[in-house]
XYZ file of C-alpha atoms in Angstrom:
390
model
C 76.078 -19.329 -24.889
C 76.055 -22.500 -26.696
C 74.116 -23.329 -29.434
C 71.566 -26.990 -28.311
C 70.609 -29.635 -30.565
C 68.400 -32.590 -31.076
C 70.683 -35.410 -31.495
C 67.987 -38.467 -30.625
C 64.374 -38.787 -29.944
C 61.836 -41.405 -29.407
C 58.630 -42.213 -27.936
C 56.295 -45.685 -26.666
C 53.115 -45.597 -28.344
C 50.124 -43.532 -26.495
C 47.585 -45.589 -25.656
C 45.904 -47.518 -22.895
C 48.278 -49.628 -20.891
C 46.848 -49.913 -17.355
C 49.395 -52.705 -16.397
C 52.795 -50.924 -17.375
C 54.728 -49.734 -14.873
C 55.742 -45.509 -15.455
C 59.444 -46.824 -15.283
C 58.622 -49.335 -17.932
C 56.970 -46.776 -20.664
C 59.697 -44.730 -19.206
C 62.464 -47.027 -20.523
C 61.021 -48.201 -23.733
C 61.141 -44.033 -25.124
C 64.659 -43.668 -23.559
C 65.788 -46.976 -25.573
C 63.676 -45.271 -28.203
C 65.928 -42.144 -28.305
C 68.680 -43.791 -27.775
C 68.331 -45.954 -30.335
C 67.608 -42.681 -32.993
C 71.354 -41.125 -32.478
C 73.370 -42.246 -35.194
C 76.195 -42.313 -33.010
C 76.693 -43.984 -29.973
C 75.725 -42.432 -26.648
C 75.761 -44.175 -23.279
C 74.968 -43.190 -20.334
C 78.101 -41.709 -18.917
C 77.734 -39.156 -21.512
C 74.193 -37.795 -19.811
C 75.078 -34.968 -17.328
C 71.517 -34.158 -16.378
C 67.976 -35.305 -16.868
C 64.706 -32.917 -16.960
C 61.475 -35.702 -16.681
C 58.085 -34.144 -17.359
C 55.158 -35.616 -15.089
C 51.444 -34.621 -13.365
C 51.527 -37.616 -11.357
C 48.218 -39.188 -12.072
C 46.658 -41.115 -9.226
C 49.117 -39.800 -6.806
C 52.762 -40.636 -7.990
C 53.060 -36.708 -7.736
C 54.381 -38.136 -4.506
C 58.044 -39.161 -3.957
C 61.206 -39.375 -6.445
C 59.340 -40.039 -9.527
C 61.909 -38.256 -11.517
C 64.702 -40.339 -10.201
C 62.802 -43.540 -9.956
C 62.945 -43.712 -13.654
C 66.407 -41.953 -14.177
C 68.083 -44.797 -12.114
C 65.447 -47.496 -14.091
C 67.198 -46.900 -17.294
C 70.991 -46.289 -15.390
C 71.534 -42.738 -15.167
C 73.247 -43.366 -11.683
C 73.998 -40.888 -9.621
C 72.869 -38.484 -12.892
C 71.263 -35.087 -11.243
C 67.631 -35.237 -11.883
C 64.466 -32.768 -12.012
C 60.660 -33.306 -11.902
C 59.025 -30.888 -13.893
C 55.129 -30.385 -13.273
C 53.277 -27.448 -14.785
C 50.149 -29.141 -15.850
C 49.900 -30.424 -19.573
C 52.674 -27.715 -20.332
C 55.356 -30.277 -18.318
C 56.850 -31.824 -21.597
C 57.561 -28.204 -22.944
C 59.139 -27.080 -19.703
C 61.075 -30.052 -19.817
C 62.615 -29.284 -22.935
C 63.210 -25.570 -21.962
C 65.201 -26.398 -18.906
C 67.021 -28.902 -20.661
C 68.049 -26.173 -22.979
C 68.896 -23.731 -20.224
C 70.992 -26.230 -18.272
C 73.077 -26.621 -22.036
C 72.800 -22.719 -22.612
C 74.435 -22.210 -19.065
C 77.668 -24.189 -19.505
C 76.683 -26.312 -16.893
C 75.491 -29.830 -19.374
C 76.777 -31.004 -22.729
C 74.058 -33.880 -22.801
C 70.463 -33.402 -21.348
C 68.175 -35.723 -20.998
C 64.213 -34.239 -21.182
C 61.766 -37.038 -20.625
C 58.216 -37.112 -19.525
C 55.449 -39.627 -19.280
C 51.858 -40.840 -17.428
C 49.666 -43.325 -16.658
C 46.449 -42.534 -16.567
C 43.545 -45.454 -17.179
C 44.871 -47.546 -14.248
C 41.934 -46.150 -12.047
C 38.540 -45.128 -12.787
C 37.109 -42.226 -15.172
C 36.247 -39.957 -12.016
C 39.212 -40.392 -10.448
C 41.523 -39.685 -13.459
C 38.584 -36.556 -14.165
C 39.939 -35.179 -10.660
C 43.482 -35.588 -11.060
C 42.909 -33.802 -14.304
C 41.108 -30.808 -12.452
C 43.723 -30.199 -10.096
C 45.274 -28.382 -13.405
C 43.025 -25.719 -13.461
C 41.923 -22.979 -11.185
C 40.916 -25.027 -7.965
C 38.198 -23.036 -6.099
C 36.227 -21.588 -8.931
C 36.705 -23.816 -11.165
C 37.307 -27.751 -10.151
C 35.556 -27.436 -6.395
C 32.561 -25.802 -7.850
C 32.482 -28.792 -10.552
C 33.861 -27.304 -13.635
C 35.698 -30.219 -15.906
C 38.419 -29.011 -18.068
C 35.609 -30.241 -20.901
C 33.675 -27.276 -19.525
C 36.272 -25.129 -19.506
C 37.478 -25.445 -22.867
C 33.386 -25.066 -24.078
C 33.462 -21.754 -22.381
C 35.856 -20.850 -24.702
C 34.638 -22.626 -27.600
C 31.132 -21.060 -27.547
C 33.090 -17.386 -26.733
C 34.612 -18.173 -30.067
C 32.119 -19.395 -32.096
C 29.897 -16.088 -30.913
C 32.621 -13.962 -31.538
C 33.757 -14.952 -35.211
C 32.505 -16.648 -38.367
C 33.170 -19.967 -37.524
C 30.962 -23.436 -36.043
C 30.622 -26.891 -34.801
C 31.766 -28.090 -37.949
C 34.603 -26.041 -38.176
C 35.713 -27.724 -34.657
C 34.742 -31.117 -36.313
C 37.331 -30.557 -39.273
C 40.043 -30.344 -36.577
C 39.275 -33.740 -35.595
C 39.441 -34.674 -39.134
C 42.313 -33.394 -40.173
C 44.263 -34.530 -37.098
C 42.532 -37.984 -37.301
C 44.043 -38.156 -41.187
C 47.218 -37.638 -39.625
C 47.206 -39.924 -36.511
C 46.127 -42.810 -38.431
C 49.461 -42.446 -40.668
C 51.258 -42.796 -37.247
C 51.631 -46.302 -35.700
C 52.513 -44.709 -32.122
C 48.955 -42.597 -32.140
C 46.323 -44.177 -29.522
C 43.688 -43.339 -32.063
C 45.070 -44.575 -35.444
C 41.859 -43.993 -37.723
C 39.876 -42.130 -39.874
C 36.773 -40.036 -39.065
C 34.363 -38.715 -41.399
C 32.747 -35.086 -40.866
C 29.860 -36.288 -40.420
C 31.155 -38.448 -37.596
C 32.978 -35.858 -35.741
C 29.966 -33.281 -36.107
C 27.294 -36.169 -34.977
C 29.036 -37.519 -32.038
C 27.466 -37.308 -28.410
C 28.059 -34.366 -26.472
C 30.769 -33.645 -24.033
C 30.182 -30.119 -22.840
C 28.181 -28.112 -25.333
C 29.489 -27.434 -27.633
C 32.131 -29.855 -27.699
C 31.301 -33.631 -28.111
C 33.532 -36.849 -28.361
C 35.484 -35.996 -31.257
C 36.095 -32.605 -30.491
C 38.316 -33.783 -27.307
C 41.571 -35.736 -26.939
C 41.576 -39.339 -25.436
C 43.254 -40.130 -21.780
C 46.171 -41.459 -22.692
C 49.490 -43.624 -21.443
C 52.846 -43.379 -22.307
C 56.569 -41.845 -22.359
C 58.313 -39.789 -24.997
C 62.547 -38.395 -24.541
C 64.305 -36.249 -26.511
C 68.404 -36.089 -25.910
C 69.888 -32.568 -26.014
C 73.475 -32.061 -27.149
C 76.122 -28.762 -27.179
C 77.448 -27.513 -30.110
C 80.749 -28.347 -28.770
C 79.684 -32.269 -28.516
C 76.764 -32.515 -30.927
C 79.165 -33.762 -34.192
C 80.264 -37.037 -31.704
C 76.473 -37.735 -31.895
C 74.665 -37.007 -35.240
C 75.469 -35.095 -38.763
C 72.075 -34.223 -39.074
C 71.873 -30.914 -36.964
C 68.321 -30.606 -35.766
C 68.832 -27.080 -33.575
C 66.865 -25.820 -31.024
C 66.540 -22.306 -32.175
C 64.050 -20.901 -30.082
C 62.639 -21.453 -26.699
C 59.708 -18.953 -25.320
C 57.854 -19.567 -22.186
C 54.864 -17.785 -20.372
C 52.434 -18.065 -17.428
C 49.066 -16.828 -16.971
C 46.185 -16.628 -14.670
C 44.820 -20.486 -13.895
C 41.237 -19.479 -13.965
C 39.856 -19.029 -17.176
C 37.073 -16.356 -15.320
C 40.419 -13.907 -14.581
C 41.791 -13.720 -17.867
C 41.134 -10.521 -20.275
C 40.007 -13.195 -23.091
C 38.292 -15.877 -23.538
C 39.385 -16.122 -27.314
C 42.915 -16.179 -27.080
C 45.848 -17.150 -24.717
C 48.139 -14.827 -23.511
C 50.964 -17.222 -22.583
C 51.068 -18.408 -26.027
C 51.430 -14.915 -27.658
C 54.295 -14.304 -25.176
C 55.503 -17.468 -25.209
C 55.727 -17.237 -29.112
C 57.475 -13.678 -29.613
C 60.122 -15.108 -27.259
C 60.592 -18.119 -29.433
C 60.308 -16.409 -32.715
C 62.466 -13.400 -31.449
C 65.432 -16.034 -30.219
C 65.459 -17.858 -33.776
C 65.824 -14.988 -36.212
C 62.335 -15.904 -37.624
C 58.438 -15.241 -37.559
C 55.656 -18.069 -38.288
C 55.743 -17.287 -41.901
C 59.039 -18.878 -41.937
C 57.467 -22.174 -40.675
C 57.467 -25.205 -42.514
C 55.184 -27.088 -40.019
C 54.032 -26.961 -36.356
C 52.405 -29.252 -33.825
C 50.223 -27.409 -31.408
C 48.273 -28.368 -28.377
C 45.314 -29.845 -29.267
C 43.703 -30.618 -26.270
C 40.435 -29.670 -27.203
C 39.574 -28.815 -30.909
C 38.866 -25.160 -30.156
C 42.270 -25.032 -28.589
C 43.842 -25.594 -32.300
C 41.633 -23.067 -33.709
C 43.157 -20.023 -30.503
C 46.427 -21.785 -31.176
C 46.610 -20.523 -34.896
C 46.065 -17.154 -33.914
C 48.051 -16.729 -31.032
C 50.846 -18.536 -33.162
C 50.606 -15.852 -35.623
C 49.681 -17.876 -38.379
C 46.714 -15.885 -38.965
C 45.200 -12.673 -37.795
C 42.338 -13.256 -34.798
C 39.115 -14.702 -36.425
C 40.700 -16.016 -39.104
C 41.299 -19.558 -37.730
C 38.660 -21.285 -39.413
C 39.536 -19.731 -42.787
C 42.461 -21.212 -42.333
C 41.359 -24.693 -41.718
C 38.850 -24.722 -44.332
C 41.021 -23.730 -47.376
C 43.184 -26.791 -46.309
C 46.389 -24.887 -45.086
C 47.149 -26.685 -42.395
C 46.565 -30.233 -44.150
C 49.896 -32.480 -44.584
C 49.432 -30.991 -47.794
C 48.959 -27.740 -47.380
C 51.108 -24.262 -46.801
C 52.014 -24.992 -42.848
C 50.870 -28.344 -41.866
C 49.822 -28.603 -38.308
C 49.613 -31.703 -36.028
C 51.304 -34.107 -38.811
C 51.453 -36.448 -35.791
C 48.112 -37.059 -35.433
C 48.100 -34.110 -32.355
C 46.739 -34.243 -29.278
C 43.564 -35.627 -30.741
C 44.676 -38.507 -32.286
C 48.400 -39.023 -31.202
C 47.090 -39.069 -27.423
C 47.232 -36.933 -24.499
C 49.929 -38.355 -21.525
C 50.251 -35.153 -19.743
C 54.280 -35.582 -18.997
C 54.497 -37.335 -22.234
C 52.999 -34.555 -24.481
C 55.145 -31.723 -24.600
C 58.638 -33.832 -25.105
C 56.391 -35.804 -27.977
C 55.679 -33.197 -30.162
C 59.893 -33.296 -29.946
C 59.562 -36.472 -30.893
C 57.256 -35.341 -34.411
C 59.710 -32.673 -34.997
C 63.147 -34.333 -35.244
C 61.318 -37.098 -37.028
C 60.291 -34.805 -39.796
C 63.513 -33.024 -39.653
C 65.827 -36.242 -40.321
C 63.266 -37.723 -42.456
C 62.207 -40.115 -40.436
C 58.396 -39.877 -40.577
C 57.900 -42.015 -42.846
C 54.202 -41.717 -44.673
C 53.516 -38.636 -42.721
C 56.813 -36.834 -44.268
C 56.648 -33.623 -45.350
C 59.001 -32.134 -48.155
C 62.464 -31.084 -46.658
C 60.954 -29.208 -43.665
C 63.407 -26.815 -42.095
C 61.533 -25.350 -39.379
C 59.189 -26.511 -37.044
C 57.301 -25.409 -33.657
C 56.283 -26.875 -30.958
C 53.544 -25.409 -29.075
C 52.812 -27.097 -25.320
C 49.644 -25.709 -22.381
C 49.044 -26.108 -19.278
C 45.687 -26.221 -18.254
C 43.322 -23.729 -19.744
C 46.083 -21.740 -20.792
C 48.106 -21.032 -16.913
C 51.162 -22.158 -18.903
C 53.048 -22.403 -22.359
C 56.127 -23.344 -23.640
C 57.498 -22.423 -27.445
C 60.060 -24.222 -29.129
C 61.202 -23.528 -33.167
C 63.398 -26.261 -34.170
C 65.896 -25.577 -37.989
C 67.172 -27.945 -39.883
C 70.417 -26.960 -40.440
C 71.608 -26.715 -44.089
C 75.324 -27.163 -45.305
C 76.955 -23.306 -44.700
């Protein structure tokens, strides 16, 4: 099977757009992408397109794939809506890399984006909910807020770690995101800020969850037998891992971790040759800040309990032994649901041409991407290399 690559990536900024059309934030990250290959790619060259999307406010409906496909001129270009919750992005990318492993594509296109504050708070808050588990969860008035709090104060009974410990998560990423002109929420936050701020769902409050965001990110996936026509910086896809779950959080065996990710992981670790002490940095999902916190250990980056250790001898900083969420993350960067999972794409092959500019790490050579759906129903894995002169 071939080998897949990164050859161009590129992203809108997440924010609040309410009056942008989806095929407009659409075509701003494709021009985006485009725009990153340091060779020239049209779109004759595009055998197949893989566009991430929950449909927010009802554009589940209909060709939404296609509608932006043909908005940017991929005529006539085969195309697939993806929708598995939050998790889209990441699925994106995986089929794009299956349709490449399979002989099938040489160029893949895996897009995804949302609009989300065109409507009001409880609308968006159902559309939301109809990524979790629907009867015992949503129709009995659960939020995903609540949700994630479950699991938050499961955690925080469970190991040695606090509030504040889910406050430096939202400090850390907030460092990051305001390094990033393309975060929605480009500033700085003191502990005391994050720790103070009004409650959400005990024992999460404002700071401790992401923002509703809008916006588009694509990544373009190339063969090994067409990447060199595209780029000399070889940013290959060296592992893919996916996994589902149980929806409801009530079903699962644990509250503290995520199955899907563990899976999801050993797949993606076990394709590339490598294990997460080989990583250089990672973004995870971030939805939540107790959802960074599960994602270290389920990662591997640490053994179970041993999250907020972790955080609080700075070892995930932009600093420090395996940065994580050098974008900003979920927290900071923003939250589109189609958008997220091909983003974090975005973050990667940015560090790994060293083009991240005062967010870039030191010669990175492999990163992960880590992408959920809902509570944890779904996960996609992706390690990313550098590749070095042979």
């Amino acid at each position: 099977m071939s080998e897949v690559y990164v050859v161009g990536a590129g992203q809108t900024p997440f924010g609040s757009y309410p009056d942008e059309s989806y095929r407009t934030l659409f075509a701003d990250a494709y021009e985006a992408a485009v725009d990153s290959v340091e060779g020239s790619i049209g779109t004759s060259d595009v055998d197949e397109a893989m566009i991430a999307t929950l449909g927010v406010g009802g554009r589940q409906l209909g060709l939404s794939g296609p509608a932006v496909t043909e908005h940017v001129g991929l005529h006539n270009v085969p195309c697939t809506r993806i929708e598995n919750a939050c998790a889209a992005g990441g699925f994106a990318v995986r089929q794009a890399v299956q349709a490449i492993k399979s002989g099938m594509a040489d160029v893949v296109v895996a897009g995804g984006f949302e609009v989300m504050t065109d409507m009001s708070a409880d609308t968006t808050k159902y559309w939301l909910g109809v990524s979790g588990e629907t009867e015992w969860e949503r129709l009995t008035g659960t939020t995903f807020s609540g949700v994630y709090a479950q699991m938050a104060d499961a955690y925080l009974e469970r190991y040695d770690a606090t509030v504040e410990d889910l406050s430096r998560v939202a400090v850390k990423n907030h460092d990051n995101g305001a390094k990033n002109p393309k975060a929605h929420l480009g500033f700085t936050c003191s502990l005391e800020d994050a720790t103070n701020a009004p409650a959400v769902a005990d024992p999460l409050n404002l700071y401790h969850c992401c923002p509703t965001s809008d916006g588009a990110a694509v990544a373009i996936l190339a063969s090994e037998d067409v990447v060199d026509e595209y780029t000399d910086h070889r940013v290959r896809v060296a592992g893919s891992g996916a996994a589902s779950d149980r929806v409801g959080l009530a079903e699962r065996e644990s509250y503290t971790s995520i199955s899907a990710t563990k899976e999801a992981a050993e797949q993606a670790y076990g394709m590339a040759g490598v294990g997460a002490d080989d990583l250089d940095f990672a973004e995870v999902h971030d939805c939540f800040a107790i959802a960074e916190l599960v994602a270290y250990e389920d990662l591997g980056f640490c053994e179970p309990g041993e999250a907020a250790t972790l955080l609080r001898d700075g070892k995930t900083d932009i600093d420090g032994e395996l940065p994580v969420n050098t974008s900003g993350g979920l927290k900071s960067k923003g939250h589109p649901i189609g958008a997220t999972g091909t983003g974090q794409v975005v973050e990667v092959f940015d560090q790994l041409t060293g083009s991240a500019g005062d967010r870039q790490l030191e010669e990175p050579r492999y990163g992960l991407t880590h992408n959920v759906g809902g509570s944890g129903g779904a996960t996609a894995v992706h390690v990313f290399e550098r590749e070095v002169a042979r």
